[in-house]
Coordinates of C-alpha atoms and ligand atoms in Angstrom, one line a residue:
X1 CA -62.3 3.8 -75.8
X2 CA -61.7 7.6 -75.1
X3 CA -63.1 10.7 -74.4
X4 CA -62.8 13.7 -76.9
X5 CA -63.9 17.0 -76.3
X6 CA -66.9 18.2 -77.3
X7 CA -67.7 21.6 -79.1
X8 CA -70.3 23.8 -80.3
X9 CA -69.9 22.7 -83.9
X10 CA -71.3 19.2 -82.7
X11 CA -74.6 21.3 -81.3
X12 CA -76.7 19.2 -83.1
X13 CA -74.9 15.6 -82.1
X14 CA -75.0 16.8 -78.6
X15 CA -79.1 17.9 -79.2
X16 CA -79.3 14.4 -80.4
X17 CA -77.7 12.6 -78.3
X18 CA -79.8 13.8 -75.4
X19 CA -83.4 14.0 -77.0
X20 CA -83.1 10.0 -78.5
X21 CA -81.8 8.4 -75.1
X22 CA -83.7 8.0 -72.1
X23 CA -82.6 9.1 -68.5
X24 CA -84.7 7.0 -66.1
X25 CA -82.3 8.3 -63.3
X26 CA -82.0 11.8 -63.9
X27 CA -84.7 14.7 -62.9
X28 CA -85.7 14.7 -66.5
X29 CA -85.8 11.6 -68.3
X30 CA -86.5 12.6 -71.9
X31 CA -85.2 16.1 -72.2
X32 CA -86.4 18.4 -74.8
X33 CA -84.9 20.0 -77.5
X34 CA -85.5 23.6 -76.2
X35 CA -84.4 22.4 -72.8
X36 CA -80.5 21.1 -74.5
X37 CA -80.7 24.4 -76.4
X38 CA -80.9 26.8 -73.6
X39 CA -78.3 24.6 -71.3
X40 CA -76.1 25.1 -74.4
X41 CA -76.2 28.6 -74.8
X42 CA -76.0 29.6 -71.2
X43 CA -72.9 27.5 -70.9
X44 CA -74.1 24.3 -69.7
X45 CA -71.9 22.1 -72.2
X46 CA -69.1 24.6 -72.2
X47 CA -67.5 26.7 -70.1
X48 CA -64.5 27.9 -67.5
X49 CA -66.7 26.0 -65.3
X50 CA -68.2 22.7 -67.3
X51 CA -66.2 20.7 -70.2
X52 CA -68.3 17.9 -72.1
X53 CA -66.5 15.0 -73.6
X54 CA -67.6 12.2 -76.2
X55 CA -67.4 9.0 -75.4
X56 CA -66.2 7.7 -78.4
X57 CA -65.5 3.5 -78.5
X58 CA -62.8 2.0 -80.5
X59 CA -64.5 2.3 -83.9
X60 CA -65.0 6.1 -83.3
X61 CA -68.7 5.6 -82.1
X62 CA -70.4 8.1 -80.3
X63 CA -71.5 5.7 -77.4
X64 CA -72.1 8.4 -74.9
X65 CA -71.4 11.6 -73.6
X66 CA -69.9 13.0 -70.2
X67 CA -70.1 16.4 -68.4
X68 CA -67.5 17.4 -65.5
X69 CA -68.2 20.5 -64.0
X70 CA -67.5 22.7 -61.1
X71 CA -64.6 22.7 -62.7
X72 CA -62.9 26.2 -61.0
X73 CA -63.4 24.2 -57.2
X74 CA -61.2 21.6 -56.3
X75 CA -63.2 19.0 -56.5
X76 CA -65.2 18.4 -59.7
X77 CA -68.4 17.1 -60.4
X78 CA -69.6 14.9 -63.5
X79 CA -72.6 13.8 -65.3
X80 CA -72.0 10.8 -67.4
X81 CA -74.4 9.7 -69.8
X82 CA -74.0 5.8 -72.2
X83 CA -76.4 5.8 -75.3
X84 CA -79.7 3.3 -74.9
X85 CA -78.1 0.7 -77.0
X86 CA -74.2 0.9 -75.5
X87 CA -75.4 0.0 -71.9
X88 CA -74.3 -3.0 -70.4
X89 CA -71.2 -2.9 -72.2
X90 CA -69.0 -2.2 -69.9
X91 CA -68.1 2.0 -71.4
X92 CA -69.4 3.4 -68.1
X93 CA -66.8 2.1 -65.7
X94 CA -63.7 2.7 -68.7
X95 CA -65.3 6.3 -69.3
X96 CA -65.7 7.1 -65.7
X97 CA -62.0 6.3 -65.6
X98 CA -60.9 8.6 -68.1
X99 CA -63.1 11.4 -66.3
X100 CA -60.7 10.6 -63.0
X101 CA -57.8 10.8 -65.7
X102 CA -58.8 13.9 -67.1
X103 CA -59.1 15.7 -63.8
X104 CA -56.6 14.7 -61.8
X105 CA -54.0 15.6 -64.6
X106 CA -55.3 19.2 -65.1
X107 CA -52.4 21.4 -63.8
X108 CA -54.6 22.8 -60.6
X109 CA -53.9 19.3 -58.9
X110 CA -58.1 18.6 -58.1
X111 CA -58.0 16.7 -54.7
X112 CA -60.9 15.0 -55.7
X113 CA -63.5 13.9 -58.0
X114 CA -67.1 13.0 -56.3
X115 CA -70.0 11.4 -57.7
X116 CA -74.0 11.0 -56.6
X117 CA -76.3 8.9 -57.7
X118 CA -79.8 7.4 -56.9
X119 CA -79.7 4.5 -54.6
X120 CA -81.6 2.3 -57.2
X121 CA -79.4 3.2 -59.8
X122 CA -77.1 -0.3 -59.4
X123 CA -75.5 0.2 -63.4
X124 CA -74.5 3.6 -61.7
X125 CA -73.2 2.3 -58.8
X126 CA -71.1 -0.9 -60.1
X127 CA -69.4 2.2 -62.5
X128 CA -68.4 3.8 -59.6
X129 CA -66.7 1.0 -57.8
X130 CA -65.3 -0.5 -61.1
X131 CA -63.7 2.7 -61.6
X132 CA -61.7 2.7 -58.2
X133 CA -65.0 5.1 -56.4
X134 CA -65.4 4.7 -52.8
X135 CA -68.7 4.6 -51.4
X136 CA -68.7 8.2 -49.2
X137 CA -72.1 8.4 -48.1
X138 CA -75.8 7.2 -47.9
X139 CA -78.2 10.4 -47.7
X140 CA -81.6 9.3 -46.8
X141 CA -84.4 10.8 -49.2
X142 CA -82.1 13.0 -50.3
X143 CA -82.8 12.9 -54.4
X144 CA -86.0 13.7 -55.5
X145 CA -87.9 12.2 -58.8
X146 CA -89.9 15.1 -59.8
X147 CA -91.7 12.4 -62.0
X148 CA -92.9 10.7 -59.3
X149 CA -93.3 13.3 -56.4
X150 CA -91.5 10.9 -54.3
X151 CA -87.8 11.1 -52.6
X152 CA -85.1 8.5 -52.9
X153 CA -82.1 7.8 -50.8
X154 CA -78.9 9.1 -52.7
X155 CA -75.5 7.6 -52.5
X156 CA -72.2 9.9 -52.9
X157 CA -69.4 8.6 -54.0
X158 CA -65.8 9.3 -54.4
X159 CA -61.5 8.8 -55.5
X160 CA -59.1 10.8 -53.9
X161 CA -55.8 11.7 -55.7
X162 CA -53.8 9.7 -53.5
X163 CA -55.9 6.6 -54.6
X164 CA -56.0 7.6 -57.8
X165 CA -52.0 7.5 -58.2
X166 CA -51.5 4.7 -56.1
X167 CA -54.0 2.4 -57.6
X168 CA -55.3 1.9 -54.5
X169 CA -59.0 1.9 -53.2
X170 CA -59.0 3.2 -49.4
X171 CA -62.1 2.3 -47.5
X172 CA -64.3 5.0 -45.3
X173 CA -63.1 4.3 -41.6
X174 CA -67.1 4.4 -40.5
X175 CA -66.2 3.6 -37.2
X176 CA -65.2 7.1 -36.2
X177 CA -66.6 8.3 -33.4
X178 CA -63.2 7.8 -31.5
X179 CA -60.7 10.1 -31.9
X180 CA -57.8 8.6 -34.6
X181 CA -54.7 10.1 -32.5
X182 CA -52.8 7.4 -31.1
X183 CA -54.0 7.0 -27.1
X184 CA -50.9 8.6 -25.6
X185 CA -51.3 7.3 -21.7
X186 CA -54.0 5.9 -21.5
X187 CA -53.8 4.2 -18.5
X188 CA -51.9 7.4 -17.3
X189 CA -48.5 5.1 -17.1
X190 CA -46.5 7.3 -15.3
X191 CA -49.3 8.4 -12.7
X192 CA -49.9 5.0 -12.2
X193 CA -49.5 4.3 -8.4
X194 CA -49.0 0.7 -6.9
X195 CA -46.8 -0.4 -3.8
X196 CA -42.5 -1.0 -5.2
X197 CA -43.0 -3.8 -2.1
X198 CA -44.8 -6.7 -1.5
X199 CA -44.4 -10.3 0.2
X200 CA -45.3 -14.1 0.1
X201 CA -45.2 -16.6 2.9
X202 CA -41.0 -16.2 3.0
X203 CA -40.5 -13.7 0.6
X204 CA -40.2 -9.8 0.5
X205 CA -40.4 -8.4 -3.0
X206 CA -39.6 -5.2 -3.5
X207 CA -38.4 -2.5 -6.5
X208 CA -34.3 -2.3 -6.9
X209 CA -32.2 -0.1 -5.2
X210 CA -28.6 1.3 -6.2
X211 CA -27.4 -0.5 -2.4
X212 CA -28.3 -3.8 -3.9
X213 CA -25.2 -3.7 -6.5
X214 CA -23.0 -5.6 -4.0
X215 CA -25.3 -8.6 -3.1
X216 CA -26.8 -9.0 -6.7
X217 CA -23.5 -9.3 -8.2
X218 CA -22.2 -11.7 -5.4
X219 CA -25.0 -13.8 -6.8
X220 CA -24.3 -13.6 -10.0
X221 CA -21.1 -15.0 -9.5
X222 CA -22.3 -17.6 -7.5
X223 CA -24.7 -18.7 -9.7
X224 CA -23.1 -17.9 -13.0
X225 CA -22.6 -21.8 -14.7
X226 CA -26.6 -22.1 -14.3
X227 CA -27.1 -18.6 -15.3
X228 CA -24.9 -18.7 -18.3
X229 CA -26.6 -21.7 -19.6
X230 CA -29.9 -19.5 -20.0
X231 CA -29.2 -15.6 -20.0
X232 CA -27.6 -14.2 -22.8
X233 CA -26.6 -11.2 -20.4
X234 CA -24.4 -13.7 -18.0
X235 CA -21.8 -15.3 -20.6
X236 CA -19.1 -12.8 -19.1
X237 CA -18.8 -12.5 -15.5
X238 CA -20.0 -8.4 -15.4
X239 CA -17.6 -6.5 -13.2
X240 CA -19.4 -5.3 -10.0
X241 CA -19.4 -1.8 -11.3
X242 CA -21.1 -3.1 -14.4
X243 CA -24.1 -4.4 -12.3
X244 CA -24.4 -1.4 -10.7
X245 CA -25.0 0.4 -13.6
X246 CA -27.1 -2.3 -14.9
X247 CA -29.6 -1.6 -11.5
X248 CA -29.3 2.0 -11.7
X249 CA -31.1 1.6 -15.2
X250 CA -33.4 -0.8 -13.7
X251 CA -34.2 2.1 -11.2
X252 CA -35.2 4.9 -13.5
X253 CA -36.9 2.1 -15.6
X254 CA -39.2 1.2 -12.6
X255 CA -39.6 5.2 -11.5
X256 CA -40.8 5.8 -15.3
X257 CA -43.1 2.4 -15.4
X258 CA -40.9 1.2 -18.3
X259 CA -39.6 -1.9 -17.0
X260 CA -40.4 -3.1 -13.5
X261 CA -37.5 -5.0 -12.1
X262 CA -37.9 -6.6 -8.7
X263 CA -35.3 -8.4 -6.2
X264 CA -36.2 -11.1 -3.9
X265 CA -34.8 -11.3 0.1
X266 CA -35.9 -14.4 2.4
X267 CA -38.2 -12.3 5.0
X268 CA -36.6 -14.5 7.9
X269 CA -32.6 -13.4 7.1
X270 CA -33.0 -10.7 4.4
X271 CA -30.5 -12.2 2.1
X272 CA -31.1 -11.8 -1.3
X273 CA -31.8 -15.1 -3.6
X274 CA -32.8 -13.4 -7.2
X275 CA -34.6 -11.4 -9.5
X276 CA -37.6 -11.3 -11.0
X277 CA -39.8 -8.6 -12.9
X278 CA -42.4 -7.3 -15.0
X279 CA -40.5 -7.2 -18.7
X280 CA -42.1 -6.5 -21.8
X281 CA -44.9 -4.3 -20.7
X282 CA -48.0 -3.2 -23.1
X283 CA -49.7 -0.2 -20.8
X284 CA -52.3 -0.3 -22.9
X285 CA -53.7 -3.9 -22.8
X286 CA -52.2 -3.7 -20.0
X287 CA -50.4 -6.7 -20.6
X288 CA -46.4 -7.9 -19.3
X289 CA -44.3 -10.6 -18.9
X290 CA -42.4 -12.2 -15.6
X291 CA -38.5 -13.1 -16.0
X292 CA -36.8 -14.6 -12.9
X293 CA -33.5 -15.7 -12.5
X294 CA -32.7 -17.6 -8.7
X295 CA -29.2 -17.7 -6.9
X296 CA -27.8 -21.1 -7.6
X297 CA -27.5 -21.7 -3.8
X298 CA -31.4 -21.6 -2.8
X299 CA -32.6 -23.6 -5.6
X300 CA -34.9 -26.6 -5.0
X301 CA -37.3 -25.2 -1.9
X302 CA -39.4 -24.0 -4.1
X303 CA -38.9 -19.7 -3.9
X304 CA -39.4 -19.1 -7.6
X305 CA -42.7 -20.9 -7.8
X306 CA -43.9 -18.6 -4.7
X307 CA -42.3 -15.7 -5.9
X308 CA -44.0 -15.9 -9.4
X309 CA -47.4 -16.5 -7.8
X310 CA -47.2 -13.4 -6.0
X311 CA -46.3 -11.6 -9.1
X312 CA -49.2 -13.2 -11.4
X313 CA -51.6 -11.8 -8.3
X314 CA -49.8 -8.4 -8.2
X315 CA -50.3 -8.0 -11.7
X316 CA -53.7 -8.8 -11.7
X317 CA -54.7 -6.8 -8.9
X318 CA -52.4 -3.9 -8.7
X319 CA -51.5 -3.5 -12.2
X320 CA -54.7 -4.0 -13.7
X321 CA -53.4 -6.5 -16.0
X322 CA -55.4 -8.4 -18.7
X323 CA -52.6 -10.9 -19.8
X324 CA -49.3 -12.5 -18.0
X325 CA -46.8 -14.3 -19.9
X326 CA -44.0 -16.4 -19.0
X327 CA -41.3 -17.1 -22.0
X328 CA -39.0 -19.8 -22.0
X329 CA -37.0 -21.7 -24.1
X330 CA -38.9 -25.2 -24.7
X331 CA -35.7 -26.9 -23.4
X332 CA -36.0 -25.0 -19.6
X333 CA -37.1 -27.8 -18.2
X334 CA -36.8 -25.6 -14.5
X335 CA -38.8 -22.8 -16.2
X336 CA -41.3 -24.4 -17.8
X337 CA -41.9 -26.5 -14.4
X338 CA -42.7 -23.0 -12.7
X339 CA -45.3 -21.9 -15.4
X340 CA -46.9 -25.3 -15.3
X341 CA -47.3 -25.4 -11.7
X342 CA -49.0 -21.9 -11.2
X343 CA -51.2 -23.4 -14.1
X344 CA -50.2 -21.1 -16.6
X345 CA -51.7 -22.2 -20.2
X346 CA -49.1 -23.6 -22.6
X347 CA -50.8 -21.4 -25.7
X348 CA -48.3 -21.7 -28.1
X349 CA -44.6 -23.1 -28.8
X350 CA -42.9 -20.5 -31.6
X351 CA -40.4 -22.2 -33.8
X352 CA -37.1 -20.6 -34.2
X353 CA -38.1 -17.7 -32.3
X354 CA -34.5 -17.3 -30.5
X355 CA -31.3 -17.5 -30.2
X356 CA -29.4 -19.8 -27.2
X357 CA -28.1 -17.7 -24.8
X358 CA -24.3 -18.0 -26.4
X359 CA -25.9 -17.1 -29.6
X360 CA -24.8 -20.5 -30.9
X361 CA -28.3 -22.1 -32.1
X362 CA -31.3 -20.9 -33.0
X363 CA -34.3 -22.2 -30.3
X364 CA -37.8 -22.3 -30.4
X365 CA -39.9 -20.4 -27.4
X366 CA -43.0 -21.9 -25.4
X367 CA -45.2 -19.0 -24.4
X368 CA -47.4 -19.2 -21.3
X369 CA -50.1 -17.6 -20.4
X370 CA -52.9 -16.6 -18.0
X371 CA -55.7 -14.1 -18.2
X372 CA -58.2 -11.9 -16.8
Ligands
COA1 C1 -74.9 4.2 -65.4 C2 -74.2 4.0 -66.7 C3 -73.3 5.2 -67.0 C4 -73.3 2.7 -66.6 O1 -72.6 2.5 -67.8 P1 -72.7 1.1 -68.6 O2 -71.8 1.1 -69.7 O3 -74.1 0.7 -68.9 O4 -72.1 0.1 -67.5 P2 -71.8 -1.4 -67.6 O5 -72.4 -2.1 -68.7 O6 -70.3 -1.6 -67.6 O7 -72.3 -1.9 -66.3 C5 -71.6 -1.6 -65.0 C6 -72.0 -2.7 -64.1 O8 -73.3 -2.6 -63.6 C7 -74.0 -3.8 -63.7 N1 -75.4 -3.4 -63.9 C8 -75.9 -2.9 -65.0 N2 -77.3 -2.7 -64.8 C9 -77.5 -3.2 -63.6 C10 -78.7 -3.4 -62.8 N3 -79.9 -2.9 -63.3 N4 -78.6 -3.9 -61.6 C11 -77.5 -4.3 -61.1 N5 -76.3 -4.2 -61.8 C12 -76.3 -3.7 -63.0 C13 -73.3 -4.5 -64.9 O9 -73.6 -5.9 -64.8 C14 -71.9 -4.1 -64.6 O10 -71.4 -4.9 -63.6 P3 -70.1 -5.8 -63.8 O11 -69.0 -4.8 -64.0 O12 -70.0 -6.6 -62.5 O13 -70.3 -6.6 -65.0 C15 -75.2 3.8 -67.9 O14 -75.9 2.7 -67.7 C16 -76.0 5.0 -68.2 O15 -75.6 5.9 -68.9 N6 -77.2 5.0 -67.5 C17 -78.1 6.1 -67.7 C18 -77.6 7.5 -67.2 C19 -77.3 7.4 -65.8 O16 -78.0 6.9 -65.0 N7 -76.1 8.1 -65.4 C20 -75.7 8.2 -64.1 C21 -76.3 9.4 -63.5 S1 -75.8 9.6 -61.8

């Protein structure tokens, strides 16, 4: 099938074409002869602004003829008409093709090409979307049928050059009453004001300071065969100047809401017994998870437990969160024990998901869960 250029020698054809055919669709469905003459000779056929194509089948039959005009605007227009006898052969979706063919190779670069049609007219429409058209709009009585005196609801659609190229078919986003830039703070992230201290029964939770550097990394020391077993951070002892670097960044991390690192002191001594925090955070859910690590010497009264239950409430309440998650590896027995006793939900176990802490084995991840 193709389309071939039509010109005035093929006057009579065209006059034809037109006057045997009927147009139940179109404001007037059995055109007459005058009528075809007149659109002729004022240009209708053939112009800077209108080219009219056969469409021609494989045996060189005239099966139907196609218009595309507006042709000095960007976006062109067409009229495409299939003889009585061709319809239902499938020539209107390969001809409205070619139209998209023809127009997006002419050198101007069209952006588009657009189509209407009446909302009854489904042969019409199936065209369209065989031809890669998307559906653009539904005017309500918007076409009117002179014949009748009545108004239909008209349907617009349309390919863009993009899709046309691509091969690809991109849907109307419908849903566009929100603006489509991406919500830059939308829970005003940095603005966001909460307390950088809070207790439990024995505990005092509060945000890191620089001053800590000493204590946290007498800790680490004192902890480190538990702590290497699990933290990919601890497998060399850091150098105390190393952690204090590491908490200065935990600082400005906590200032700019980016990570919110907390330390633990017993109320009753102040000494410090470990580290918790709010890691992973999604502002916009708002949504976070809580990582702990405990010095080796105060395991077993249960701190960790109370410490992570005062976090899951902070969230919640102070934070505004809508989902806490606590990640361990499915073989942290001590972990897991925490998130099950706070009654976290065991929603999934990913497989493979990690790597041991020595980077050795690959290990698969439980993630728990509560929500709000
Ligand atoms: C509209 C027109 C161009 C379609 O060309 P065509 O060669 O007849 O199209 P096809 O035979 O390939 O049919 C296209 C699809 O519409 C379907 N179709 C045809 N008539 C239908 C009807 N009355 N109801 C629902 N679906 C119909 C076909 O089954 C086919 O679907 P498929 O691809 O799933 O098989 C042609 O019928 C025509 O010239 N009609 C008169 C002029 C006109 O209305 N032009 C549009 C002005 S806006």
């Amino acid at each position: 099938m193709r389309l071939r250029e039509w010109t005035m020698e093929e006057q009579e054809q065209l006059i034809h074409f037109m006057t045997t055919n009927t147009w139940p669709f179109h404001g007037n469905s059995n055109p007459a002869r005058e009528i075809i003459e007149k659109t002729i000779e004022e240009g209708g056929y053939e112009s800077d602004e209108v080219k009219t194509f056969w469409v021609e089948n494989d045996e060189q039959v005239k099966v139907g003829i196609v218009k595309v005009f507006d042709l000095q605007d960007e976006i062109p227009l067409f009229d495409l008409r299939i003889a009585d006898s061709y319809r239902g052969h499938g020539y209107g979706p390969s001809a409205l093709k070619k139209v998209a063919e023809y127009v997006f190779s002419l050198p101007e670069k069209k952006i588009r090409v657009e189509g209407h049609t009446r909302q009854d007219n489904f042969a019409m429409r199936k065209t369209f979307e065989r031809a890669g058209f998307v559906k653009e709009g539904h005017l309500r009585k918007a076409w009117f049928s002179p014949k009748e005196s009545s108004y239909y609801d008209a349907i617009t659609y349309g390919i863009t050059r993009e899709d046309f190229f691509e091969g690809t078919t991109t849907p109307v986003m419908w849903d566009d009453s929100q603006s489509n830039e991406p919500v830059k703070n939308k829970n005003h992230v940095s603005l966001l004001d909460f307390p950088d201290s809070f207790e439990s029964k024995r505990l005092l939770i509060r945000a890191p300071k620089v001053e800590d550097a000493t204590m946290v990394w007498e800790s680490i020391v004192a902890s480190h065969k538990a702590l290497k077993t699990w933290m990919p951070w601890a497998q060399q002892l850091p150098k105390v100047e190393e952690t204090t670097e590491n908490i200065r960044q935990a600082v400005a991390d906590f200032i700019t809401r980016k990570d919110l690192r907390l330390h633990i002191f017993l109320k009753e001594t102040g000494e410090y017994i470990g580290s918790t925090g709010f890691h992973r955070i999604n502002w916009d859910v708002p949504k976070l998870e809580i990582g702990y690590w405990l010095d080796s010497r105060y395991e077993g009264k249960g701190y960790m437990t109370e410490a992570a239950d005062r976090l899951t409430e902070f969230a919640f309440d102070e934070l505004s969160a809508r989902r806490v998650e606590i990640r361990c590896d499915t073989d942290n027995v001590r972990s897991r024990a925490i998130a099950e006793r706070l009654n976290f939900t065991l929603e999934g176990i990913l497989k493979q998901e990690s790597m041991s802490a020595d980077g050795q084995f690959v290990r698969d991840t439980c993630i728990y869960a509560k929500i709000k």
